[in-house]
Coordinates of C-alpha atoms and ligand atoms in Angstrom, one line a residue:
Chain A
X182 CA 0.0 0.0 -0.1
X183 CA 2.9 2.2 -0.8
X184 CA 1.0 3.8 -3.5
X185 CA -1.9 4.8 -1.1
X186 CA 0.6 6.5 1.2
X187 CA 2.3 8.2 -1.7
X188 CA -1.0 9.4 -2.9
X189 CA -2.1 10.7 0.5
X190 CA 1.1 12.6 0.8
X191 CA 0.7 14.0 -2.8
X192 CA -2.9 15.0 -2.1
X193 CA -2.0 16.8 1.1
X194 CA 0.8 18.7 -0.7
X195 CA -1.6 19.3 -3.6
X196 CA -4.3 20.8 -1.2
X197 CA -1.8 22.9 0.6
X198 CA -0.5 24.4 -2.7
X199 CA -4.1 25.2 -3.7
X200 CA -4.9 26.8 -0.2
X201 CA -2.1 29.1 -1.0
X202 CA -3.9 30.0 -4.2
X203 CA -7.5 29.5 -3.2
X204 CA -9.0 31.3 -6.1
X205 CA -7.5 28.9 -8.8
X206 CA -8.8 26.0 -6.7
X207 CA -12.3 27.2 -6.3
X208 CA -12.7 28.5 -9.8
X209 CA -11.4 25.1 -11.1
X210 CA -13.9 23.2 -8.9
X211 CA -16.8 25.6 -9.7
X212 CA -16.2 25.7 -13.4
X213 CA -16.5 21.9 -13.7
X214 CA -19.3 21.7 -11.1
X215 CA -21.2 24.1 -13.2
X216 CA -20.6 22.4 -16.6
X217 CA -21.8 19.1 -15.2
X218 CA -24.6 20.6 -13.2
X219 CA -25.8 21.9 -16.7
X220 CA -25.5 18.6 -18.2
X221 CA -27.6 16.9 -15.6
X222 CA -30.2 19.7 -15.7
X223 CA -30.5 19.4 -19.6
X224 CA -30.9 15.7 -19.4
X225 CA -33.4 16.2 -16.6
X226 CA -35.4 18.7 -18.9
X227 CA -35.3 16.5 -21.8
X228 CA -36.5 13.5 -19.9
X229 CA -39.2 15.6 -18.3
X230 CA -40.7 16.9 -21.5
X231 CA -40.7 13.6 -23.1
X232 CA -42.0 11.9 -20.0
X233 CA -39.3 9.2 -20.3
X234 CA -36.6 8.1 -22.7
X235 CA -37.4 4.7 -24.0
X236 CA -38.8 3.8 -20.7
X237 CA -36.1 5.5 -18.5
X238 CA -37.4 8.0 -16.2
X239 CA -35.5 10.9 -14.7
X240 CA -34.1 9.0 -11.8
X241 CA -33.0 6.2 -14.1
X242 CA -31.2 8.5 -16.6
X243 CA -29.6 10.2 -13.5
X244 CA -28.2 6.9 -12.4
X245 CA -27.1 6.0 -15.9
X246 CA -25.3 9.4 -16.3
X247 CA -23.9 9.3 -12.7
X248 CA -22.2 5.9 -13.1
X249 CA -20.6 7.2 -16.2
X250 CA -19.4 10.6 -14.8
X251 CA -18.1 9.0 -11.7
X252 CA -16.0 6.5 -13.6
X253 CA -14.7 9.1 -15.8
X254 CA -13.7 11.5 -13.1
X255 CA -12.1 9.3 -10.7
X256 CA -10.1 7.6 -13.6
X257 CA -9.3 11.2 -14.7
X258 CA -7.9 12.1 -11.4
X259 CA -5.6 9.1 -11.5
X260 CA -4.7 8.6 -15.1
X261 CA -5.2 11.8 -17.1
X262 CA -1.6 12.8 -16.6
X263 CA -0.7 9.4 -18.2
X264 CA -2.9 10.2 -21.2
X265 CA -1.9 13.7 -21.8
X266 CA 1.6 14.1 -20.7
X267 CA 3.4 10.7 -21.3
X268 CA 4.2 11.4 -25.0
X269 CA 6.0 14.7 -23.9
X270 CA 7.7 12.7 -21.1
X271 CA 8.9 10.3 -23.9
X272 CA 10.1 12.8 -26.3
X273 CA 11.9 14.8 -23.7
X274 CA 13.4 11.6 -22.4
X275 CA 12.0 12.4 -18.9
X276 CA 10.5 8.9 -18.8
X277 CA 13.9 7.8 -17.7
X278 CA 13.6 9.8 -14.4
X279 CA 10.6 7.6 -13.6
X280 CA 12.1 4.4 -14.8
X281 CA 15.0 4.8 -12.3
X282 CA 12.7 4.8 -9.4
X283 CA 11.4 1.6 -7.7
X284 CA 7.8 2.0 -8.4
X285 CA 5.5 1.5 -11.4
X286 CA 5.4 4.4 -13.9
X287 CA 1.5 4.7 -13.8
X288 CA 1.5 4.9 -10.0
X289 CA 4.1 7.6 -10.1
X290 CA 2.2 9.5 -12.7
X291 CA -0.9 9.4 -10.8
X292 CA 1.0 11.5 -8.2
X293 CA 2.1 14.1 -10.8
X294 CA -1.2 15.2 -12.1
X295 CA -2.3 18.6 -11.1
X296 CA -5.9 18.4 -12.2
X297 CA -7.4 17.1 -9.3
X298 CA -9.7 20.0 -8.9
X299 CA -11.0 19.6 -12.5
X300 CA -12.5 16.4 -11.5
X301 CA -13.8 17.2 -8.0
X302 CA -16.7 19.4 -9.5
X303 CA -18.2 16.5 -11.5
X304 CA -17.8 14.0 -8.6
X305 CA -19.7 16.4 -6.2
X306 CA -22.5 17.0 -8.7
X307 CA -22.9 13.4 -9.4
X308 CA -23.0 12.3 -5.7
X309 CA -25.7 14.9 -5.1
X310 CA -27.7 13.9 -8.1
X311 CA -27.4 10.3 -7.7
X312 CA -28.4 10.3 -3.9
X313 CA -31.5 12.2 -5.1
X314 CA -32.2 9.5 -7.8
X315 CA -31.7 6.6 -5.4
X316 CA -34.4 8.3 -3.0
X317 CA -36.7 8.4 -5.9
X318 CA -36.6 5.0 -7.6
X319 CA -39.7 3.0 -6.8
X320 CA -38.5 -0.3 -5.5
X321 CA -36.6 -1.4 -2.4
X322 CA -32.6 -1.6 -2.8
X323 CA -31.4 -4.6 -1.0
X324 CA -27.8 -5.2 0.5
X325 CA -27.1 -7.2 -2.6
X326 CA -27.9 -4.3 -4.9
X327 CA -25.8 -1.9 -3.0
X328 CA -22.9 -4.5 -3.1
X329 CA -23.5 -4.8 -6.9
X330 CA -23.6 -1.1 -7.3
X331 CA -20.2 -0.7 -5.5
X332 CA -18.7 -3.4 -7.7
X333 CA -20.2 -1.7 -10.8
X334 CA -18.7 1.7 -9.9
X335 CA -15.3 0.0 -9.2
X336 CA -15.4 -1.8 -12.6
X337 CA -16.5 1.4 -14.3
X338 CA -13.4 3.1 -12.9
X339 CA -11.3 0.2 -14.0
X340 CA -12.6 0.3 -17.6
X341 CA -12.3 4.0 -18.0
X342 CA -8.9 3.8 -16.4
X343 CA -8.0 1.0 -18.7
X344 CA -9.1 3.0 -21.6
X345 CA -6.8 5.9 -20.5
X346 CA -3.9 3.7 -20.1
X347 CA -4.4 2.2 -23.5
X348 CA -4.6 5.7 -25.0
X349 CA -1.5 6.7 -23.2
X350 CA 0.4 3.6 -24.2
X351 CA -0.1 4.7 -27.8
X352 CA 2.6 7.2 -27.2
X353 CA 5.2 4.3 -27.1
X354 CA 4.3 3.7 -30.6
X355 CA 4.7 7.3 -31.6
X356 CA 0.9 8.0 -31.8
X357 CA -0.1 11.1 -30.0
X358 CA -3.1 10.3 -27.9
X359 CA -4.5 13.5 -27.2
X360 CA -6.7 13.8 -30.5
X361 CA -8.0 10.2 -30.1
X362 CA -8.6 11.0 -26.4
X363 CA -10.7 14.0 -27.3
X364 CA -12.9 12.2 -29.7
X365 CA -13.3 9.2 -27.4
X366 CA -14.0 11.2 -24.2
X367 CA -15.9 13.9 -26.1
X368 CA -18.5 12.9 -28.6
X369 CA -18.3 9.2 -28.2
X370 CA -18.6 9.5 -24.4
X371 CA -21.8 11.7 -24.8
X372 CA -23.5 8.8 -26.5
X373 CA -23.2 6.6 -23.5
X374 CA -25.1 9.0 -21.3
X375 CA -28.2 7.9 -23.0
X376 CA -29.8 4.4 -22.8
X377 CA -28.1 2.1 -25.3
X378 CA -31.5 0.6 -26.3
X379 CA -32.3 3.8 -28.4
X380 CA -29.4 3.1 -30.6
X381 CA -29.2 0.9 -33.7
X382 CA -27.9 -2.6 -33.2
X383 CA -24.4 -1.9 -34.7
X384 CA -23.8 0.8 -32.2
X385 CA -25.0 -1.3 -29.3
X386 CA -22.7 -4.2 -30.3
X387 CA -19.9 -1.6 -30.6
X388 CA -20.2 -0.3 -27.0
X389 CA -20.6 -3.7 -25.6
X390 CA -17.8 -5.6 -27.1
X391 CA -15.5 -3.2 -28.9
X392 CA -15.2 -0.1 -26.7
X393 CA -17.0 -1.6 -23.7
X394 CA -18.3 1.4 -22.3
X395 CA -21.9 0.2 -21.9
X396 CA -20.4 -2.1 -19.2
X397 CA -19.5 1.2 -17.2
X398 CA -23.0 2.3 -17.0
X399 CA -25.7 0.8 -19.2
X400 CA -25.6 -2.8 -18.1
X401 CA -25.1 -2.1 -14.4
X402 CA -28.1 0.3 -14.6
X403 CA -30.3 -2.4 -16.2
X404 CA -29.5 -4.7 -13.3
X405 CA -29.9 -2.1 -10.6
X406 CA -33.0 -0.6 -12.2
X407 CA -34.4 -4.1 -12.9
X408 CA -34.7 -3.4 -16.6
X409 CA -33.0 -6.7 -17.8
X410 CA -35.0 -8.2 -20.6
X411 CA -32.7 -10.6 -22.6
X412 CA -30.3 -13.2 -21.5
X413 CA -27.4 -11.4 -23.0
X414 CA -28.1 -8.3 -20.9
X415 CA -28.3 -10.3 -17.8
X416 CA -25.1 -12.2 -18.4
X417 CA -23.2 -9.1 -19.6
X418 CA -24.6 -7.1 -16.6
X419 CA -23.6 -9.7 -13.9
X420 CA -20.2 -10.2 -15.6
X421 CA -19.5 -6.5 -15.9
X422 CA -17.5 -6.1 -12.7
X423 CA -15.2 -9.1 -13.8
X424 CA -14.8 -7.5 -17.3
X425 CA -13.7 -4.4 -15.6
X426 CA -10.9 -6.2 -14.0
X427 CA -10.0 -8.1 -17.2
X428 CA -9.8 -4.9 -19.2
X429 CA -7.8 -3.2 -16.6
X430 CA -5.2 -6.0 -16.6
X431 CA -5.3 -6.1 -20.4
X432 CA -4.5 -2.3 -20.4
X433 CA -1.5 -2.8 -18.0
X434 CA -0.2 -5.5 -20.4
X435 CA -0.4 -3.1 -23.3
X436 CA 1.5 -0.3 -21.3
X437 CA 4.1 -2.8 -20.4
X438 CA 4.6 -3.8 -24.0
X439 CA 5.1 -0.2 -24.6
X440 CA 7.7 0.1 -21.9
X441 CA 9.6 -2.8 -23.2
X442 CA 9.5 -1.2 -26.6
X443 CA 10.8 1.9 -25.1
X444 CA 13.7 0.1 -23.5
X445 CA 14.3 -1.6 -26.7
X446 CA 14.3 1.7 -28.9
X447 CA 15.8 4.1 -26.3
X448 CA 15.5 7.7 -26.0
X449 CA 17.9 10.3 -27.2
Chain B
X159 CA 33.7 -11.2 -5.2
X160 CA 32.1 -10.7 -8.5
X161 CA 32.4 -6.9 -8.7
X162 CA 29.5 -4.4 -8.4
X163 CA 29.3 -4.0 -12.0
X164 CA 30.5 -6.3 -14.7
X165 CA 30.0 -5.6 -18.5
X166 CA 31.2 -8.1 -21.1
X167 CA 31.2 -7.6 -24.8
X168 CA 28.5 -5.0 -24.2
X169 CA 27.1 -3.5 -27.3
X170 CA 24.1 -1.2 -28.2
X171 CA 23.2 -0.3 -31.8
X172 CA 20.5 1.9 -33.1
X173 CA 18.8 1.6 -36.6
X174 CA 18.8 5.2 -37.9
X175 CA 17.5 6.5 -41.3
X176 CA 20.3 6.7 -43.7
X177 CA 21.8 10.1 -44.4
X178 CA 22.2 11.5 -47.8
X179 CA 19.8 11.3 -50.7
X180 CA 17.0 13.9 -51.2
X181 CA 14.1 14.2 -48.9
X182 CA 11.8 12.3 -51.3
X183 CA 14.3 9.5 -51.5
X184 CA 14.5 9.3 -47.7
X185 CA 10.8 9.4 -47.3
X186 CA 10.1 6.6 -49.7
X187 CA 12.9 4.2 -49.7
X188 CA 13.2 4.1 -45.8
X189 CA 16.8 3.0 -45.9
X190 CA 18.3 2.3 -42.5
X191 CA 21.7 1.8 -41.3
X192 CA 22.9 0.4 -38.0
X193 CA 25.2 2.7 -35.9
X194 CA 26.8 1.5 -32.8
X195 CA 26.4 3.8 -29.9
X196 CA 28.4 1.3 -27.7
X197 CA 30.4 -1.4 -29.4
X198 CA 31.8 -4.4 -27.6
X199 CA 33.0 -3.1 -24.4
X200 CA 34.2 -5.0 -21.2
X201 CA 34.9 -3.5 -18.0
X202 CA 34.2 -4.1 -14.3
X203 CA 33.8 -1.8 -11.4
X204 CA 34.2 -2.8 -7.8
X205 CA 32.4 -1.4 -4.7
X206 CA 33.8 1.8 -3.4
X207 CA 35.5 2.9 -6.8
X208 CA 34.9 6.4 -8.1
X209 CA 34.9 5.9 -11.9
X210 CA 34.5 8.5 -14.5
X211 CA 33.5 8.1 -18.2
X212 CA 34.8 10.9 -20.3
X213 CA 34.6 11.5 -24.1
X214 CA 33.2 14.0 -26.6
X215 CA 29.4 14.2 -27.3
X216 CA 28.0 11.0 -28.9
X217 CA 30.8 8.8 -27.5
X218 CA 28.3 6.4 -25.9
X219 CA 28.5 7.5 -22.3
X220 CA 24.8 7.9 -21.6
X221 CA 24.1 4.8 -23.5
X222 CA 26.3 2.8 -21.1
X223 CA 24.6 4.5 -18.3
X224 CA 21.2 3.7 -19.4
X225 CA 22.1 0.1 -19.7
X226 CA 23.4 0.1 -16.3
X227 CA 20.1 1.4 -15.0
X228 CA 18.1 -1.1 -16.9
X229 CA 16.2 1.5 -18.9
X230 CA 17.9 0.4 -22.2
X231 CA 18.3 -3.2 -23.4
X232 CA 21.8 -4.1 -24.7
X233 CA 21.8 -5.3 -28.2
X234 CA 24.7 -7.8 -27.5
X235 CA 26.9 -8.9 -24.7
X236 CA 26.0 -9.0 -21.0
X237 CA 26.0 -6.7 -18.0
X238 CA 25.2 -7.2 -14.3
X239 CA 24.7 -4.6 -11.7
X240 CA 25.0 -5.8 -8.1
X241 CA 24.7 -9.3 -9.3
X242 CA 21.5 -8.7 -11.3
X243 CA 20.4 -8.2 -14.8
X244 CA 19.6 -4.5 -14.7
X245 CA 16.6 -4.7 -17.1
X246 CA 14.9 -7.6 -15.4
X247 CA 15.6 -6.4 -11.9
X248 CA 15.3 -2.7 -12.7
X249 CA 13.1 -1.8 -9.7
X250 CA 15.0 -4.0 -7.2
X251 CA 18.2 -2.4 -8.3
X252 CA 16.6 1.2 -8.0
X253 CA 16.4 1.1 -4.3
X254 CA 20.2 0.8 -4.3
X255 CA 21.1 3.3 -7.0
X256 CA 20.9 7.1 -7.0
X257 CA 20.7 9.0 -10.3
X258 CA 21.5 12.4 -11.2
X259 CA 20.7 13.4 -14.9
X260 CA 22.0 16.8 -15.8
X261 CA 19.5 17.4 -18.5
X262 CA 16.4 15.9 -16.9
X263 CA 14.8 16.6 -13.6
X264 CA 14.0 14.2 -10.8
X265 CA 12.0 16.8 -9.0
X266 CA 8.4 17.8 -9.1
X267 CA 8.5 20.8 -11.3
X268 CA 5.4 22.5 -9.9
X269 CA 6.1 21.7 -6.2
X270 CA 8.5 23.1 -3.7
X271 CA 11.9 21.4 -3.2
X272 CA 10.8 20.0 0.2
X273 CA 7.7 18.4 -1.3
X274 CA 9.7 16.4 -3.8
X275 CA 11.6 14.9 -0.9
X276 CA 8.4 14.0 0.9
X277 CA 7.3 12.1 -2.2
X278 CA 10.5 10.5 -2.7
X279 CA 10.4 9.3 0.9
X280 CA 7.3 7.4 -0.1
X281 CA 8.5 6.1 -3.3
X282 CA 11.7 4.7 -1.8
X283 CA 10.0 3.5 1.4
X284 CA 12.7 5.4 3.4
X285 CA 12.3 4.9 7.1
X286 CA 12.1 8.2 9.1
X287 CA 15.6 7.9 10.7
X288 CA 17.3 7.1 7.5
X289 CA 15.5 9.8 5.7
X290 CA 16.4 12.5 8.4
X291 CA 20.0 11.5 8.5
X292 CA 20.6 11.5 4.8
X293 CA 18.8 14.8 4.5
X294 CA 20.8 16.5 7.1
X295 CA 23.9 15.1 5.5
X296 CA 23.1 16.4 2.0
X297 CA 21.7 19.7 3.4
X298 CA 24.8 20.4 5.3
X299 CA 27.3 19.7 2.4
X300 CA 25.1 21.1 -0.4
X301 CA 24.0 24.2 1.7
X302 CA 20.4 24.0 0.4
X303 CA 18.9 25.5 3.3
X304 CA 17.7 28.5 1.3
X305 CA 16.2 26.7 -1.5
X306 CA 14.2 24.1 0.7
X307 CA 11.0 26.2 0.3
X308 CA 11.5 27.4 -3.2
X309 CA 9.4 26.0 -6.1
X310 CA 11.6 23.9 -8.3
X311 CA 10.6 25.7 -11.4
X312 CA 12.1 28.9 -10.0
X313 CA 15.5 27.7 -9.2
X314 CA 18.5 28.7 -11.3
X315 CA 20.1 25.6 -12.9
X316 CA 23.0 25.5 -10.4
X317 CA 20.8 25.5 -7.4
X318 CA 18.4 23.0 -8.9
X319 CA 21.3 20.6 -9.5
X320 CA 22.2 20.8 -5.8
X321 CA 18.7 19.9 -5.1
X322 CA 18.7 17.0 -7.7
X323 CA 21.9 15.7 -6.1
X324 CA 20.5 15.7 -2.6
X325 CA 17.3 14.0 -4.0
X326 CA 19.5 11.2 -5.6
X327 CA 20.8 10.2 -2.2
X328 CA 18.0 10.4 0.3
X329 CA 17.4 6.7 0.1
X330 CA 21.1 6.1 0.9
X331 CA 22.2 4.4 -2.4
X332 CA 25.2 2.2 -2.6
X333 CA 25.9 3.4 -6.1
X334 CA 25.5 7.1 -7.3
X335 CA 25.4 7.6 -11.1
X336 CA 25.8 11.1 -12.4
X337 CA 25.3 11.7 -16.1
X338 CA 26.5 15.3 -17.1
X339 CA 25.7 16.6 -13.5
X340 CA 27.3 20.0 -14.2
X341 CA 26.1 20.8 -17.6
X342 CA 24.7 24.3 -17.0
X343 CA 25.9 24.6 -13.4
X344 CA 27.7 27.7 -12.0
X345 CA 30.9 27.4 -10.5
X346 CA 30.1 27.5 -6.9
X347 CA 27.4 24.8 -7.3
X348 CA 29.8 22.8 -9.4
X349 CA 32.3 22.8 -6.8
X350 CA 29.8 21.9 -4.0
X351 CA 28.5 18.9 -6.1
X352 CA 32.0 17.7 -6.8
X353 CA 33.0 18.0 -3.0
X354 CA 29.8 16.2 -2.0
X355 CA 30.4 13.5 -4.3
X356 CA 33.9 12.9 -3.3
X357 CA 32.8 13.0 0.5
X358 CA 30.1 10.5 -0.2
X359 CA 32.6 8.2 -1.9
X360 CA 35.3 8.6 1.0
X361 CA 33.1 8.7 4.0
X362 CA 30.2 6.3 3.1
X363 CA 31.9 4.1 0.6
X364 CA 29.4 5.0 -2.0
X365 CA 30.4 3.9 -5.5
X366 CA 30.5 6.8 -7.9
X367 CA 30.0 6.5 -11.7
X368 CA 30.2 9.9 -13.4
X369 CA 29.9 10.7 -17.1
X370 CA 30.9 14.0 -18.5
X371 CA 32.2 15.8 -21.4
X372 CA 34.1 18.2 -19.2
X373 CA 37.3 16.3 -18.1
X374 CA 38.1 18.7 -15.2
X375 CA 35.0 17.5 -13.2
X376 CA 35.7 13.8 -13.6
X377 CA 39.5 14.4 -12.7
X378 CA 38.4 16.1 -9.5
X379 CA 36.0 13.4 -8.3
X380 CA 37.1 10.2 -9.7
X381 CA 40.1 7.9 -9.1
X382 CA 39.6 5.9 -12.4
X383 CA 38.8 7.2 -15.8
X384 CA 37.6 5.5 -18.8
X385 CA 38.0 7.5 -22.0
X386 CA 35.3 6.8 -24.6
X387 CA 35.3 7.6 -28.3
X388 CA 32.8 6.2 -31.0
X389 CA 31.4 3.7 -28.7
X390 CA 34.7 2.1 -27.5
X391 CA 36.8 2.6 -24.4
X392 CA 40.1 3.7 -25.8
X393 CA 41.7 4.1 -22.3
X394 CA 41.0 2.8 -19.0
X395 CA 43.4 4.1 -16.3
X396 CA 43.8 5.7 -13.0
X397 CA 43.3 9.4 -12.8
X398 CA 46.7 9.9 -11.4
X399 CA 48.3 8.1 -14.5
X400 CA 46.1 9.8 -16.8
X401 CA 47.2 13.2 -15.4
X402 CA 50.7 12.2 -15.7
X403 CA 50.4 11.2 -19.2
X404 CA 48.2 14.0 -20.5
X405 CA 48.1 16.7 -17.8
X406 CA 51.3 18.7 -18.9
X407 CA 49.7 19.8 -22.1
X408 CA 48.0 23.0 -22.4
X409 CA 46.4 24.8 -25.2
X410 CA 46.8 28.6 -25.1
X411 CA 44.9 31.2 -27.1
X412 CA 46.4 34.6 -27.5
X413 CA 44.6 37.5 -29.2
X414 CA 46.7 40.3 -30.5
X415 CA 46.2 43.9 -31.3
X416 CA 48.1 43.8 -34.6
X417 CA 48.8 40.8 -37.0
X418 CA 51.9 38.9 -36.3
X419 CA 53.8 37.0 -39.0
X420 CA 54.7 33.3 -38.6
X421 CA 57.5 32.5 -36.0
X422 CA 58.8 29.2 -34.4
X423 CA 59.8 28.4 -30.9
X424 CA 61.2 25.0 -29.6
X425 CA 58.5 22.9 -28.0
X426 CA 55.6 25.0 -29.4
X427 CA 53.0 24.1 -32.1
X428 CA 51.1 27.1 -33.3
X429 CA 48.3 27.8 -35.6
X430 CA 46.8 31.2 -36.5
X431 CA 43.8 32.7 -37.8
X432 CA 42.3 36.1 -38.9
X433 CA 45.6 37.0 -40.7
X434 CA 47.7 36.4 -37.5
X435 CA 45.4 38.1 -35.1
X436 CA 44.3 35.0 -33.0
X437 CA 46.9 32.4 -32.3
X438 CA 46.5 29.0 -30.8
X439 CA 49.4 27.3 -29.2
X440 CA 50.1 23.9 -27.9
X441 CA 53.1 23.7 -25.7
X442 CA 55.1 20.7 -24.3
X443 CA 55.7 21.9 -20.7
X444 CA 58.9 19.9 -20.5
X445 CA 60.5 22.1 -23.1
X446 CA 58.9 25.5 -22.4
X447 CA 56.8 27.2 -19.9
X448 CA 53.7 29.3 -20.6
X449 CA 55.4 32.3 -19.1
X450 CA 58.3 32.0 -21.5
X451 CA 56.0 31.6 -24.4
X452 CA 53.9 34.8 -23.5
X453 CA 57.2 36.5 -23.0
X454 CA 58.4 35.6 -26.4
X455 CA 55.2 36.7 -28.1
X456 CA 55.0 40.1 -26.1
X457 CA 58.4 40.9 -27.6
X458 CA 56.9 40.5 -31.1
X459 CA 53.5 42.1 -30.7
X460 CA 51.0 43.8 -28.2
X461 CA 48.9 41.0 -26.5
X462 CA 45.1 41.8 -26.1
X463 CA 44.1 38.5 -24.3
X464 CA 45.4 35.2 -23.2
X465 CA 43.2 32.1 -22.5
X466 CA 44.7 29.0 -21.1
X467 CA 43.0 25.6 -21.4
X468 CA 43.9 22.1 -20.3
X469 CA 44.4 19.7 -23.1
X470 CA 41.1 19.1 -24.9
X471 CA 39.5 15.7 -25.0
X472 CA 39.6 15.5 -28.7
X473 CA 43.4 16.1 -28.7
X474 CA 44.0 13.4 -26.2
X475 CA 42.0 10.9 -28.1
X476 CA 44.0 11.8 -31.2
X477 CA 47.2 11.3 -29.3
X478 CA 46.1 7.9 -28.1
X479 CA 45.2 6.9 -31.7
X480 CA 48.6 8.2 -33.0
X481 CA 50.5 6.4 -30.1
X482 CA 48.5 3.1 -30.9
X483 CA 49.4 3.5 -34.5
X484 CA 53.1 4.0 -33.5
X485 CA 53.0 0.9 -31.4
X486 CA 51.6 -1.2 -34.2
X487 CA 54.3 0.1 -36.5
X488 CA 56.8 -0.9 -33.9
X489 CA 55.4 -4.3 -33.5
X490 CA 55.7 -4.8 -37.2
X491 CA 59.5 -4.3 -37.2
Ligands
ADP52 N1 17.5 6.6 -29.3 C1 18.5 6.8 -30.3 N2 18.2 6.6 -31.5 C2 19.3 6.6 -32.4 N3 20.6 6.9 -32.1 C3 20.8 7.2 -30.8 C4 19.7 7.1 -29.8 N4 20.3 7.5 -28.6 C5 21.6 7.7 -28.8 N5 22.0 7.5 -30.1 C6 23.3 7.7 -30.8 O1 24.1 7.0 -30.1 C7 25.4 7.7 -29.8 C8 25.9 7.7 -28.4 O2 25.1 8.6 -27.7 P1 25.2 8.8 -26.1 O3 25.4 7.5 -25.5 O4 24.0 9.6 -25.7 O5 26.6 9.7 -26.2 P2 27.2 10.7 -25.1 O6 26.4 10.5 -23.8 O7 28.6 10.1 -24.9 O8 27.3 11.9 -25.6 C9 25.2 9.1 -30.5 O9 25.7 9.0 -31.8 C10 23.7 9.1 -30.7 O10 23.4 9.9 -31.7
MG53 MG1 25.3 12.0 -22.7

């Protein structure tokens, strides 16, 4: 648990730095709080005016969106540095400085990122809206549903983190990840805020098996909100926590392949 | 014992796009050639040594260091560091190695100096007592009290290197590796880093490996020197012997107020530029002193400026090659 201790130390240093400059901190948190607040409100308004989207009411949609934002924000806190900076670190040769230390590169990079405040806003909004939504949903949540919810959140974080790690790894093959990241986390990400059932078959397959983001929020929502209809939905839903772990391990494997390639080709 | 570091037939090559040909040709034919950054070198380093790699830029010094650190895989040959394969045991070895890279930073750019140390303490799992002791030791020698609370990004290069050096030893490494540690460093900081490294070697028995283009620094810190050129070690000798063999040679540059025609002196090689306004002299100190030379010139012309340099690395390498050639000729007889 060396990483946890490092991270706690890092966060305390980070918060102290921000206290010295509180305006930056609150401005950062507020700007992002605001933008996600707008997202939730917009979705809320749409759902309200249509009554529901394909059978999903306001509370359902909020949970669907919330799982997504939570996974994205927490992964972002940990791994956005890896996605957006690693190519610079490789080009400048600074990656060597990480490699001479006795700790994993990704763990070190997690405690380099100075964007914690950018993700605190969305996390705060989400917690508020989701708590509201869980009070509204019409049936009783059991201990098992809460356990499943926790597992689903962790798995969502693992999948989003895995996606970020794979994107960051592209840098080892001289592909700049930023552009791809902005497509993936921008437009594509928006789609998964809506129930997958409203999309054509092809897109549904794509988000389930290719870019497995429906596993982050859609399938878990089906299970929690008791909307499962087909066997496939049930199986994918139940297995989604496991898939999160698998995808994360896969992403670490890709990253290590990249590192090997780096040691093989060298930096100037 | 097996030695702290053992390299045998170690090589590292790179495939680089072939030079020459037009841009179009290079784009489409994608011809590569293999260049050797390090070629078939063998050496070993014992615990407690202070060893310097010197050589002109591109000689292969950094390449060797990267292979010792396990961040670059050799293309041929073998190397062990503390009995381990450095690539396979990179992280285990890292606990016992400290690294100073002159042109990279080990510190957290956006944080204060002290914060980087707190983070390093976690990364290396340094016990409180050890951490405090090493920090005091470094702080005392490097005199970094004043920069302790400064943000890293605002430090002058010289001061930053002091902090980098301290950061490299907080975990109490057995082996300290410095690659061009005094590249942009001012003289006081340079002196402190040299002094600290020497003391570390003497008092704690820390093995020192230093690579630099600047000979003087290496000569000051190390007791053994390996001279590299084009990926090979052309000379491996004690610093004392090295100084004896090459130390007496100086190159002297003299700028004059008025041009001076060609002249000759015993024990002096000269060349001039700008129609005789700037002269470069190489002298053999057994035959003539610098004072005598200056004296002779001032009899002939008004001197504007005199610069004295120790023998340049390139000249030493040149001399070694010439000597080698002579030896071969001699053997042929
Ligand atoms: N990643 C790389 N790709 C291609 N050539 C490289 C690479 N790294 C180093 N080289 C070449 O290897 C040689 C040795 O480099 P280096 O070890 O950095 O020399 P030094 O540290 O002695 O200045 C140089 O000719 C350099 O251009
Ligand atoms: Mg170098």
